[in-house]
mmCIF file of C-alpha atoms in Angstrom:
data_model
loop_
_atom_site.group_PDB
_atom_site.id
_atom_site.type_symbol
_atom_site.label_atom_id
_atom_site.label_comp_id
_atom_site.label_asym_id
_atom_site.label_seq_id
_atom_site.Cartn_x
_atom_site.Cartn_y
_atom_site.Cartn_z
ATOM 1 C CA UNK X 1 0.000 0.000 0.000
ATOM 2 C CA UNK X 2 1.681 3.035 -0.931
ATOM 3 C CA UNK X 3 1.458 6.497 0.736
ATOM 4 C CA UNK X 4 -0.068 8.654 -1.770
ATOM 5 C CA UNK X 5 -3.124 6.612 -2.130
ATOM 6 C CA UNK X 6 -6.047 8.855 -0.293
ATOM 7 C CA UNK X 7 -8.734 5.619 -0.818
ATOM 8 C CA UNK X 8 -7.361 2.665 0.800
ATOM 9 C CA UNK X 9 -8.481 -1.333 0.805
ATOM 10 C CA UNK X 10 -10.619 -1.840 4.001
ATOM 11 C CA UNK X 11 -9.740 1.319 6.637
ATOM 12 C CA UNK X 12 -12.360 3.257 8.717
ATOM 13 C CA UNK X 13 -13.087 6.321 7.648
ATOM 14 C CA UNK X 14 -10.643 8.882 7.714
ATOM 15 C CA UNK X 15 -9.816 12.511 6.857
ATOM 16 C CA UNK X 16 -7.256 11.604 3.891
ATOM 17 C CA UNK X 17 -9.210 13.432 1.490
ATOM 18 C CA UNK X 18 -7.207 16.527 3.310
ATOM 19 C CA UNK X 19 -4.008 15.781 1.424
ATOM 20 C CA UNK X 20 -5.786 15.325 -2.232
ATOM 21 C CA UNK X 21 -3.505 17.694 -4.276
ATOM 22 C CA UNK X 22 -4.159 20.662 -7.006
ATOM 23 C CA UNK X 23 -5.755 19.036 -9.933
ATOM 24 C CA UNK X 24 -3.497 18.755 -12.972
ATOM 25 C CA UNK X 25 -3.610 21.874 -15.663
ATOM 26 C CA UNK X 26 -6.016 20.793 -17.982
ATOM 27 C CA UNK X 27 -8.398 19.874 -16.040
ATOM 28 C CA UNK X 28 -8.421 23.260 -13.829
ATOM 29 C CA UNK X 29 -11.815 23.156 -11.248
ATOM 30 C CA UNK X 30 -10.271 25.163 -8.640
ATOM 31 C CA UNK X 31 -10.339 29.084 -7.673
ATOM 32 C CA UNK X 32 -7.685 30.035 -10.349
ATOM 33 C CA UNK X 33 -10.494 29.879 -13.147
ATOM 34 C CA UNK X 34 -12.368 33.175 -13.611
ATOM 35 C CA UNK X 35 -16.265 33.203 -12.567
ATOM 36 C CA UNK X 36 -17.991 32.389 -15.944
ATOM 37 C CA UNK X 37 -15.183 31.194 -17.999
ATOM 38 C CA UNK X 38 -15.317 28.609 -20.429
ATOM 39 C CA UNK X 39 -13.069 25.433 -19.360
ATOM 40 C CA UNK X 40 -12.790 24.832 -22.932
ATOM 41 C CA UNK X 41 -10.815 27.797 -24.506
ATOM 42 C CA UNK X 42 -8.026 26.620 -22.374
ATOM 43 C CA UNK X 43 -7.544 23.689 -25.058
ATOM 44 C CA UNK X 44 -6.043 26.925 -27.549
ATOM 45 C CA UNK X 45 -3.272 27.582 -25.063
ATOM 46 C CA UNK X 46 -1.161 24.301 -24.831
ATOM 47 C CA UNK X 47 -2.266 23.043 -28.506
ATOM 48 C CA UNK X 48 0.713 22.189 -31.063
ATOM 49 C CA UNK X 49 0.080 22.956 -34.584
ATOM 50 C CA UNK X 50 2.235 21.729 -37.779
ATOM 51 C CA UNK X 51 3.141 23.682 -40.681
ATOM 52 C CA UNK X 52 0.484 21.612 -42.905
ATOM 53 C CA UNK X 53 -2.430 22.288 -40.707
ATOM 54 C CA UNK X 54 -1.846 26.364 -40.761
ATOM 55 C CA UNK X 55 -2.067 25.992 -44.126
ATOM 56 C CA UNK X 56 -5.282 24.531 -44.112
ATOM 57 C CA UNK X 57 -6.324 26.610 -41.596
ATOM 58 C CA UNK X 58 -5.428 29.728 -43.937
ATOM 59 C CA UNK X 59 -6.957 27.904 -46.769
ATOM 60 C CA UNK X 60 -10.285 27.689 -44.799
ATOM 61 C CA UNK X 61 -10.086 31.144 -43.607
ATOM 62 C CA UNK X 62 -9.714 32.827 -47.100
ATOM 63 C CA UNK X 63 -12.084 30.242 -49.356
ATOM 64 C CA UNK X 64 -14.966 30.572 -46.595
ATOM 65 C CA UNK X 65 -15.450 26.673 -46.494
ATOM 66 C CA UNK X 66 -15.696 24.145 -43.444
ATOM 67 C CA UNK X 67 -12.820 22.045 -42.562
ATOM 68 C CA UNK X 68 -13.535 18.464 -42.042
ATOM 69 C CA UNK X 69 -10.813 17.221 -39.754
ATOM 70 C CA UNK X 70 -9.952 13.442 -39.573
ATOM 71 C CA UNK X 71 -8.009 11.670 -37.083
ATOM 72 C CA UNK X 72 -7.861 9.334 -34.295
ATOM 73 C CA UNK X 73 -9.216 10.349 -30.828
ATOM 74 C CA UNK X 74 -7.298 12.695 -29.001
ATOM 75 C CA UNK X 75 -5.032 13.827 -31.545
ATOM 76 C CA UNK X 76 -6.233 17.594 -31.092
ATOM 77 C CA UNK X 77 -9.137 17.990 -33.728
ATOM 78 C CA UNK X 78 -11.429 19.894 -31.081
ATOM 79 C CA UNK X 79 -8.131 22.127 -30.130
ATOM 80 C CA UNK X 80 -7.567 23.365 -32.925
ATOM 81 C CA UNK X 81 -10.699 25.494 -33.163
ATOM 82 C CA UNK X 82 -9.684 26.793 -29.724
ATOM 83 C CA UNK X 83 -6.415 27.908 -30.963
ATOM 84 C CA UNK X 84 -7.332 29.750 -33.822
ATOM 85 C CA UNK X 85 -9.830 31.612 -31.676
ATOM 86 C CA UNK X 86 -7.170 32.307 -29.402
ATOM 87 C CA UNK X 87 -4.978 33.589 -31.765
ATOM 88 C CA UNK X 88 -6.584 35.404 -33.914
ATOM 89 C CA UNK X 89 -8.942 37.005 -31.142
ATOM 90 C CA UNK X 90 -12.235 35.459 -32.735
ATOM 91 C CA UNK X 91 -13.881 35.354 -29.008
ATOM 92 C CA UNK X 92 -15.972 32.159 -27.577
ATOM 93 C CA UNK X 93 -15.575 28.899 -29.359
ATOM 94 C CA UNK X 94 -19.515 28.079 -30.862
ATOM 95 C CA UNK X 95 -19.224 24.563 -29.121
ATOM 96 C CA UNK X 96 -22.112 21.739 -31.102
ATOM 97 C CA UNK X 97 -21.324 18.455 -30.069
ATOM 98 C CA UNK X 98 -23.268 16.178 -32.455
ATOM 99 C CA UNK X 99 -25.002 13.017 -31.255
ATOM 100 C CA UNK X 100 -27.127 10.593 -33.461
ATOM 101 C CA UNK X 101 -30.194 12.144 -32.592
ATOM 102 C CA UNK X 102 -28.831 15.628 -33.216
ATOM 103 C CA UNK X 103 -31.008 17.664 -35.774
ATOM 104 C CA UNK X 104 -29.945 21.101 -37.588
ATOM 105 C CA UNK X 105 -32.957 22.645 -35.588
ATOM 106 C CA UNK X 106 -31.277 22.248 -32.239
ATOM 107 C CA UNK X 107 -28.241 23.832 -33.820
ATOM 108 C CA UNK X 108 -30.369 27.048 -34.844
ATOM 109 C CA UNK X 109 -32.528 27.867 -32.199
ATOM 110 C CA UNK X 110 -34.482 26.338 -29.735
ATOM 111 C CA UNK X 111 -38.122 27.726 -28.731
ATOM 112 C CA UNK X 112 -39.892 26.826 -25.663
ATOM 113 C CA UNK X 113 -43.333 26.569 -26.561
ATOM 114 C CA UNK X 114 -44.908 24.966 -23.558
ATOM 115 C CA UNK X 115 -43.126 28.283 -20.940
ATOM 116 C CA UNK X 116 -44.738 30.621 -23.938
ATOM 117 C CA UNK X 117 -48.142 28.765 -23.712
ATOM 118 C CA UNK X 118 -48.136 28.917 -19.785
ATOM 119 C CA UNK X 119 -47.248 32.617 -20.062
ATOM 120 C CA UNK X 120 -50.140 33.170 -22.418
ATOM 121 C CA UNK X 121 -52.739 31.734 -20.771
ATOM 122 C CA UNK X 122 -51.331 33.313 -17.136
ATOM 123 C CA UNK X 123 -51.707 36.835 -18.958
ATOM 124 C CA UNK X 124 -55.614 35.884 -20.655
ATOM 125 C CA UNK X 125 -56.302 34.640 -16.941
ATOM 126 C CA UNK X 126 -55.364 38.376 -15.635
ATOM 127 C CA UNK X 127 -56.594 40.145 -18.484
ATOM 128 C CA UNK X 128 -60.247 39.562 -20.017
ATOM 129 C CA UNK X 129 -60.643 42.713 -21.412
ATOM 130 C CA UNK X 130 -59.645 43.712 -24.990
ATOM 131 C CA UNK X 131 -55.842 44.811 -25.072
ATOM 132 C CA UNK X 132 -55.102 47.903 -27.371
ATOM 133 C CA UNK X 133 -52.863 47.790 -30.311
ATOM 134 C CA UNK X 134 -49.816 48.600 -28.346
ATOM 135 C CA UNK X 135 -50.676 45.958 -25.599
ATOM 136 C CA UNK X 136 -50.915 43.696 -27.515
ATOM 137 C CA UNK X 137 -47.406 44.066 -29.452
ATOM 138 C CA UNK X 138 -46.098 44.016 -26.057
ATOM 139 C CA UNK X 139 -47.447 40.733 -25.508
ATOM 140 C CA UNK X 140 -46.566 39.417 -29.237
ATOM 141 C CA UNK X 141 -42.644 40.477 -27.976
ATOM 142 C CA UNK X 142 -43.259 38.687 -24.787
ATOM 143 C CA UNK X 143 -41.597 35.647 -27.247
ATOM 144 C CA UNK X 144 -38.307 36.826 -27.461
ATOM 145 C CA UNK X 145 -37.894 35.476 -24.051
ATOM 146 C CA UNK X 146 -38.310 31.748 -25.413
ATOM 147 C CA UNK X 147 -35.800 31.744 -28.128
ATOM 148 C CA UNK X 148 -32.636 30.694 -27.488
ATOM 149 C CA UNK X 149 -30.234 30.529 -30.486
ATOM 150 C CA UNK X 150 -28.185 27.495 -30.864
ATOM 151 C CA UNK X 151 -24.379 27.636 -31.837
ATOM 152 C CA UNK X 152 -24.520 27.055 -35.861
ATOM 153 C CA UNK X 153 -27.107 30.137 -35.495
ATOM 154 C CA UNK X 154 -25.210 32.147 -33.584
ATOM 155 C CA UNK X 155 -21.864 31.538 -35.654
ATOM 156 C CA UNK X 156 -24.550 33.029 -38.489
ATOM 157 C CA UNK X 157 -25.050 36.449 -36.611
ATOM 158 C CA UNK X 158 -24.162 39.610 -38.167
ATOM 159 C CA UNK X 159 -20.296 40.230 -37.777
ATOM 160 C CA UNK X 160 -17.124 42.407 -39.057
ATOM 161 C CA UNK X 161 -14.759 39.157 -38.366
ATOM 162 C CA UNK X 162 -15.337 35.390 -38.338
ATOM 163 C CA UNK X 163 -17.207 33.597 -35.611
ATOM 164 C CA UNK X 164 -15.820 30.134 -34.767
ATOM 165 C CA UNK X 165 -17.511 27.408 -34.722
ATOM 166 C CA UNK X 166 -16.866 23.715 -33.512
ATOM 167 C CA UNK X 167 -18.838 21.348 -34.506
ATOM 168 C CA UNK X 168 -17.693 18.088 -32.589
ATOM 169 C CA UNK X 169 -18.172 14.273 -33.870
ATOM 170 C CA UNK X 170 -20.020 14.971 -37.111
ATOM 171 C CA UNK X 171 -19.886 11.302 -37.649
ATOM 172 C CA UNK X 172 -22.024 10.291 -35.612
ATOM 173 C CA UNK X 173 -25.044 12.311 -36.988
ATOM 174 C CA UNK X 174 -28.251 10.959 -38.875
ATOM 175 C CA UNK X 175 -27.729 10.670 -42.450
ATOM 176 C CA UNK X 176 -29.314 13.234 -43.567
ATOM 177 C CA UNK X 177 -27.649 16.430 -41.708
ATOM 178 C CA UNK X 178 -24.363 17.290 -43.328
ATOM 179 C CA UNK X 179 -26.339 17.798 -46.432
ATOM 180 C CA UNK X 180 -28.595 20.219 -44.899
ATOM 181 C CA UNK X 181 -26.142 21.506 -42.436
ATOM 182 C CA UNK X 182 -24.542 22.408 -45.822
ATOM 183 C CA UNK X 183 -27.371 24.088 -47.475
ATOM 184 C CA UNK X 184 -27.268 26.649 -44.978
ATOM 185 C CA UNK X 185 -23.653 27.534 -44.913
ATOM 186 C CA UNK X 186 -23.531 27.680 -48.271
ATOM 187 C CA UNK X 187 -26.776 30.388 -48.479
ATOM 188 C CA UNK X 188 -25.744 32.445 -45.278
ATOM 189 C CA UNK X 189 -28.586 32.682 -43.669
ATOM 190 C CA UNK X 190 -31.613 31.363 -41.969
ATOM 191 C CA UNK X 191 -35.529 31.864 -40.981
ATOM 192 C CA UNK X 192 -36.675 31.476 -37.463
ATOM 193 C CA UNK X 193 -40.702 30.488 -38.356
ATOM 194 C CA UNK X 194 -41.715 31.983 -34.940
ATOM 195 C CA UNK X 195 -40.775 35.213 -35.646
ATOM 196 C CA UNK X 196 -41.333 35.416 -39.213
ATOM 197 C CA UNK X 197 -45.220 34.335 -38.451
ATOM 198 C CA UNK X 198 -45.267 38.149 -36.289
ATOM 199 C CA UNK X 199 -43.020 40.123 -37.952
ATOM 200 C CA UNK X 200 -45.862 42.562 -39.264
ATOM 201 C CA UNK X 201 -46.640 43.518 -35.548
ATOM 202 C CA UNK X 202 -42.979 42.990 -34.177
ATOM 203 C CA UNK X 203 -40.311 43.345 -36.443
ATOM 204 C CA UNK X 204 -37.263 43.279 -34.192
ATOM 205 C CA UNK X 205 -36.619 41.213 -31.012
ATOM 206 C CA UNK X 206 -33.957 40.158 -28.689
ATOM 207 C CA UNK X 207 -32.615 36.755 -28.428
ATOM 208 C CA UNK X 208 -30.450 35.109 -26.307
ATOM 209 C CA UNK X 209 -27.234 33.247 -28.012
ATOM 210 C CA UNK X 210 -25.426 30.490 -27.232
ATOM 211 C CA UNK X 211 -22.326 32.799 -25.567
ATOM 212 C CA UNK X 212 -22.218 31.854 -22.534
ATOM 213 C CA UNK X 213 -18.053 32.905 -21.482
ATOM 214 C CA UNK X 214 -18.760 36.155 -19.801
ATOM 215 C CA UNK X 215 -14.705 36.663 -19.340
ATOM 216 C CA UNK X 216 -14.177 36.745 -23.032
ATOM 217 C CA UNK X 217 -13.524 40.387 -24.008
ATOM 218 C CA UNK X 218 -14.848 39.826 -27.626
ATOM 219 C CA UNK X 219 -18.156 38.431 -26.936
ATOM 220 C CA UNK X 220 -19.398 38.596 -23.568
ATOM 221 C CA UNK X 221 -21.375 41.296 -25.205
ATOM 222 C CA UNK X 222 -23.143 39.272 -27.679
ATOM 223 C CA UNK X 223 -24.784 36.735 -25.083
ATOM 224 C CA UNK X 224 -27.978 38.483 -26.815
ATOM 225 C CA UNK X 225 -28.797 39.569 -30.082
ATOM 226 C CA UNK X 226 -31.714 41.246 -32.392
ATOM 227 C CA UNK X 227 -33.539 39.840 -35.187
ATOM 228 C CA UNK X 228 -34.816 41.447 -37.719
ATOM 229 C CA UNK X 229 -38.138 40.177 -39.460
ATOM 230 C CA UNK X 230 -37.190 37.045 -38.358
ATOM 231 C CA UNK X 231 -33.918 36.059 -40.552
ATOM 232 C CA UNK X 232 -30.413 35.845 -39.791
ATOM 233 C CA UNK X 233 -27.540 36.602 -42.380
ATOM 234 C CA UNK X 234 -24.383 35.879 -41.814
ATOM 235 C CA UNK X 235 -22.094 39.289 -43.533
ATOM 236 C CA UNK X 236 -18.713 37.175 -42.614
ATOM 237 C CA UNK X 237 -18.623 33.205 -43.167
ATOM 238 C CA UNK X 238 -17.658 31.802 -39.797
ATOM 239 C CA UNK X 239 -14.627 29.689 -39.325
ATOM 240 C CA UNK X 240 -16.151 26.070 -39.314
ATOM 241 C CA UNK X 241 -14.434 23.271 -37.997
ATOM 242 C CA UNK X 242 -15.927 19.542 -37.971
ATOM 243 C CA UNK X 243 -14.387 16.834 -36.637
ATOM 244 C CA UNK X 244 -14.685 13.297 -37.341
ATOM 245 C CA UNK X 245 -12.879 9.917 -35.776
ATOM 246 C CA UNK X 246 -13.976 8.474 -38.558
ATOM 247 C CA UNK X 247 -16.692 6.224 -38.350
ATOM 248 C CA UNK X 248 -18.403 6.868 -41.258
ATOM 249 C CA UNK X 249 -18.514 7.762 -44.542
ATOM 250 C CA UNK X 250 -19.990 11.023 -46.123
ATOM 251 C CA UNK X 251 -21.768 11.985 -49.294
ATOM 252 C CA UNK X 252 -19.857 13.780 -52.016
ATOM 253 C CA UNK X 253 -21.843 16.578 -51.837
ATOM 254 C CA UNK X 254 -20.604 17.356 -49.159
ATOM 255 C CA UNK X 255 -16.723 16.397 -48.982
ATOM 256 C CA UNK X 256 -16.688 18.650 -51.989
ATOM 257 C CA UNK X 257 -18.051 21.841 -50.008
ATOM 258 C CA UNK X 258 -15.172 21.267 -47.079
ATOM 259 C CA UNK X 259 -11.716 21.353 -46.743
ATOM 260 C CA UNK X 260 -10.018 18.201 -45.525
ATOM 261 C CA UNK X 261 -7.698 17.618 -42.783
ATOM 262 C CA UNK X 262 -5.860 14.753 -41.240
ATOM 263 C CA UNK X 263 -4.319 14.919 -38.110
ATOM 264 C CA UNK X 264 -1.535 12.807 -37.704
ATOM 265 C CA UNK X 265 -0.501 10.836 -34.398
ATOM 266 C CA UNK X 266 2.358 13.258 -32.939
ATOM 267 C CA UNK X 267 5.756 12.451 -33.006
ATOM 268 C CA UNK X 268 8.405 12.132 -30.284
ATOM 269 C CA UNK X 269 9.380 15.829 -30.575
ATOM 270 C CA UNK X 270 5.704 17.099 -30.732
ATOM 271 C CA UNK X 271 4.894 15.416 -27.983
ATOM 272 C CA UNK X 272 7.715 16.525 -25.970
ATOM 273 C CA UNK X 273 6.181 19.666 -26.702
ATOM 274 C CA UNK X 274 3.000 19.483 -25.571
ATOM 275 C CA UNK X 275 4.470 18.234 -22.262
ATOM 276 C CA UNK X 276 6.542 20.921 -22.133
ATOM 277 C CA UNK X 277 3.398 23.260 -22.593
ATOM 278 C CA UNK X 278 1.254 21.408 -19.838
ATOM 279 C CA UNK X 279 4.104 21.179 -17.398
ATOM 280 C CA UNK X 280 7.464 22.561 -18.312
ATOM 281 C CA UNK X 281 10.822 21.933 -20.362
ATOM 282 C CA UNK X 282 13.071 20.489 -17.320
ATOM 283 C CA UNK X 283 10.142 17.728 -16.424
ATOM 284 C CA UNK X 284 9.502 16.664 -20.498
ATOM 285 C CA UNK X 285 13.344 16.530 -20.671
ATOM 286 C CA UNK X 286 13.963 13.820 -17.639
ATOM 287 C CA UNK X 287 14.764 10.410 -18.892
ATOM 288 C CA UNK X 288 11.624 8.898 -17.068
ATOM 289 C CA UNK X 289 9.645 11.297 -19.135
ATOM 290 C CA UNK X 290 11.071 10.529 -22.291
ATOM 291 C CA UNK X 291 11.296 6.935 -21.609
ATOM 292 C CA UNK X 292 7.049 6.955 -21.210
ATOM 293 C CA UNK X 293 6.519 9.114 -24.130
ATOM 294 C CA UNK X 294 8.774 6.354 -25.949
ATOM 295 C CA UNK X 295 6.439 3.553 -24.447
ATOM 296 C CA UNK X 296 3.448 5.504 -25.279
ATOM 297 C CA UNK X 297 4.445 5.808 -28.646
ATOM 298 C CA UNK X 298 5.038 2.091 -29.233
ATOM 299 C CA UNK X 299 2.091 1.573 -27.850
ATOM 300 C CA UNK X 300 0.357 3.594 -30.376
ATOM 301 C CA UNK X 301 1.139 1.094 -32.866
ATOM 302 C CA UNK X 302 -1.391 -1.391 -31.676
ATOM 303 C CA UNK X 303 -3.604 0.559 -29.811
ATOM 304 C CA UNK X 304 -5.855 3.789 -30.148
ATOM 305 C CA UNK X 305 -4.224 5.961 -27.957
ATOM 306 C CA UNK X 306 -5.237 9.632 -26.649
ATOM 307 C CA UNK X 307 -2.269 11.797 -25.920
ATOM 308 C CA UNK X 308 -4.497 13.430 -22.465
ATOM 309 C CA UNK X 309 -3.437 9.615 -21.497
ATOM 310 C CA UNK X 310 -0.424 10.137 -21.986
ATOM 311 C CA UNK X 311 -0.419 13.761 -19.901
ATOM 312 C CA UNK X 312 -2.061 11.714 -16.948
ATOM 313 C CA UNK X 313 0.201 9.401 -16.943
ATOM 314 C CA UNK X 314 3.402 11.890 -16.836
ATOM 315 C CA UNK X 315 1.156 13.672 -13.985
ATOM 316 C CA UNK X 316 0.888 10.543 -12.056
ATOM 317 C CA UNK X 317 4.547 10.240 -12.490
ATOM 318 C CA UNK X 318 5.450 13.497 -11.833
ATOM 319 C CA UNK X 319 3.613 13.729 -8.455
ATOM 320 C CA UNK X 320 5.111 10.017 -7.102
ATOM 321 C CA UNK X 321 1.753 9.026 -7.548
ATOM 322 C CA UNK X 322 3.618 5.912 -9.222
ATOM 323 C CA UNK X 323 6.723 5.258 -7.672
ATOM 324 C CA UNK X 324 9.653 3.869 -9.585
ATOM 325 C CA UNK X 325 9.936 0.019 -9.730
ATOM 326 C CA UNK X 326 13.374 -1.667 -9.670
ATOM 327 C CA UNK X 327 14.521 -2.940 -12.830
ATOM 328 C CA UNK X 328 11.208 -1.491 -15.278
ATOM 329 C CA UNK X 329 10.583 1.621 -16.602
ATOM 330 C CA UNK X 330 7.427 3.654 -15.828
ATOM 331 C CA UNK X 331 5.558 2.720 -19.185
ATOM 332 C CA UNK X 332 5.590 -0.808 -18.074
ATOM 333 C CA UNK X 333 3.968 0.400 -14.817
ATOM 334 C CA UNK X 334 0.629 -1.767 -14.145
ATOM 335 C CA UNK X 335 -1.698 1.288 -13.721
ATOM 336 C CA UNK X 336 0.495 3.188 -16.657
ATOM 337 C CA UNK X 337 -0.754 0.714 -18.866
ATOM 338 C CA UNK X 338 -4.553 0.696 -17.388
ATOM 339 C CA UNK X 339 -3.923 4.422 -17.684
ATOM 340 C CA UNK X 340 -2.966 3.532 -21.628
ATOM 341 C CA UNK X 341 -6.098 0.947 -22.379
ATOM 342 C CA UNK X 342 -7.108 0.791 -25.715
ATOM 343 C CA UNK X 343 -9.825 3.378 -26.911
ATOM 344 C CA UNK X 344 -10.521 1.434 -29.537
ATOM 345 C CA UNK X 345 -11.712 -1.783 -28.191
ATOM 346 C CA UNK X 346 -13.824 -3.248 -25.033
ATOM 347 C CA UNK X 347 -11.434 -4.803 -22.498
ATOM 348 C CA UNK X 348 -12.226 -8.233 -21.735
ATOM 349 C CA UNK X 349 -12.752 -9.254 -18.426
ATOM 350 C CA UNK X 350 -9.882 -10.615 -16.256
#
């Protein structure tokens, strides 16, 4: 039993929990974070780009199309979003993670039509008598307050630079949405029915977005917006990246409206790198460091690996969470390699 375990095998309870320390940088819940700030964002900071993905990511940026990034898990598809918004200032990351039940609706806008039907009949319940023309367009506006646009909507908002926009695991959506996801970033711009039906007696109203980082100097602004006879054009193409592990195939169509990108596993030296960036150049140069990035690398010939494995691994390390083991090297550790388990595969049962 060693000492830095704070659960132990059959002991009373006791007030270990005392000595659990700071959690590692990338995953930062503790007071250092800013009230309101997106975890997220944090991904631009420590990510690692190659030459051929700026390219790509200049291509995208001047032809106005999506890039479709490929790779295995964990090889920084998500990031790189974040770091583009980073460095270019673009503000909040539009964060859509897909699912298979995931329609292009929910990416618009979302209206709550039940809370606008209770308000409706709350306000006929309080007033029977007839409402004059001005009451009543207050009440008509009464449904801003239900709308809620979604992140591919709000990446469509009015702008002078890019919005960003991530949308996560596009694989795994029904058949039928790239297409349409498509057909609206190739036209610009979209209709929110709702509205439209009562633009005659309201014409503008103000929507909440789907900002939520109320740190981030360049949109903690825009956590609401106005619409205008119910349509949204875009007047700069957001920067649209869609990732993809890979599970699927998609139509033509719709490859030929993106950009592709793979994202290679990362190499020895990139990977020293990243270390370097989560913890710093004189603990990714020790030879027990380099040593597990070596293991983790061979590893990565069989397995589907994510490099955040590898960074808890080098944090378990670091802290003497795993204590050295006379005559093996740390990658051959027994919780380094259930630390390194296959992402690709079940495990089978012992």
């Amino acid at each position: 039993m060693s000492d830095w375990e704070i659960f132990k095998q059959n002991i009373e309870p006791h007030d270990g929990i005392e000595n659990l320390p700071p959690p590692p940088s990338w995953r930062p819940f503790s007071q250092e974070r800013k009230p309101g700030e997106s975890r997220l964002k944090r991904r631009g900071e420590t990510f690692q780009v190659r030459p051929d993905e700026v390219k790509m990511i200049n291509a995208a940026l001047y032809l106005r199309r999506p890039l479709l990034i490929t790779g295995k898990p964990g090889t920084g598809k998500s990031s790189l979003a974040y770091a583009v918004a980073r460095q270019l200032k673009l503000g909040e990351v539009l964060y859509w993670p897909i699912t298979t039940r995931t329609t292009l609706k929910e990416g618009l806008y979302s209206y709550d039509a039940i809370g606008r039907l209770q308000e409706a009949k709350q306000q006929e319940n309080l007033n029977n008598q007839t409402l004059s023309p001005e009451e009543r367009r207050e009440q008509i506006q009464q449904i801003e307050k239900y709308i809620t646009l979604g992140s591919l909507g709000t990446s469509l908002l009015p702008s002078k630079y890019p919005r960003v926009l991530l949308i996560d695991e596009i694989d795994k959506s029904d058949i039928d949405l790239p297409n349409n996801l498509l057909t609206i970033l190739e036209e610009g711009f979209f209709e929110i029915p709702e509205l439209v039906r009562i633009k005659k007696e309201v014409d503008k109203v103000t929507v909440r977005t789907a900002y939520t980082d109320e740190t981030d100097e360049k949109t903690a602004s825009e956590m609401e917006a106005e619409v205008e006879n119910g349509r949204i054009t875009c007047t700069a193409f957001p920067f649209v990246v869609m990732t993809s592990n890979g599970e699927r195939d998609f139509p033509a169509p719709f490859l030929r409206r993106c950009l592709r990108l793979r994202m290679k596993s990362p190499t020895k030296e990139e990977l020293t790198r990243i270390v370097t960036a989560h913890f710093n150049q004189a603990t990714a140069e020790q030879e027990k460091i380099q040593q597990l990035i070596e293991g983790f690398i061979n590893l990565g010939d069989e397995r589907t690996l994510a490099t955040d494995q590898l960074l808890n691994a080098i944090f378990m390390v670091t802290e003497g969470r795993i204590p050295a083991t006379e005559g093996k090297t740390f990658a051959e550790d027994k919780l380094v390699q259930q630390l390194f388990q296959d992402l690709g595969r079940v495990e089978d049962e012992d």
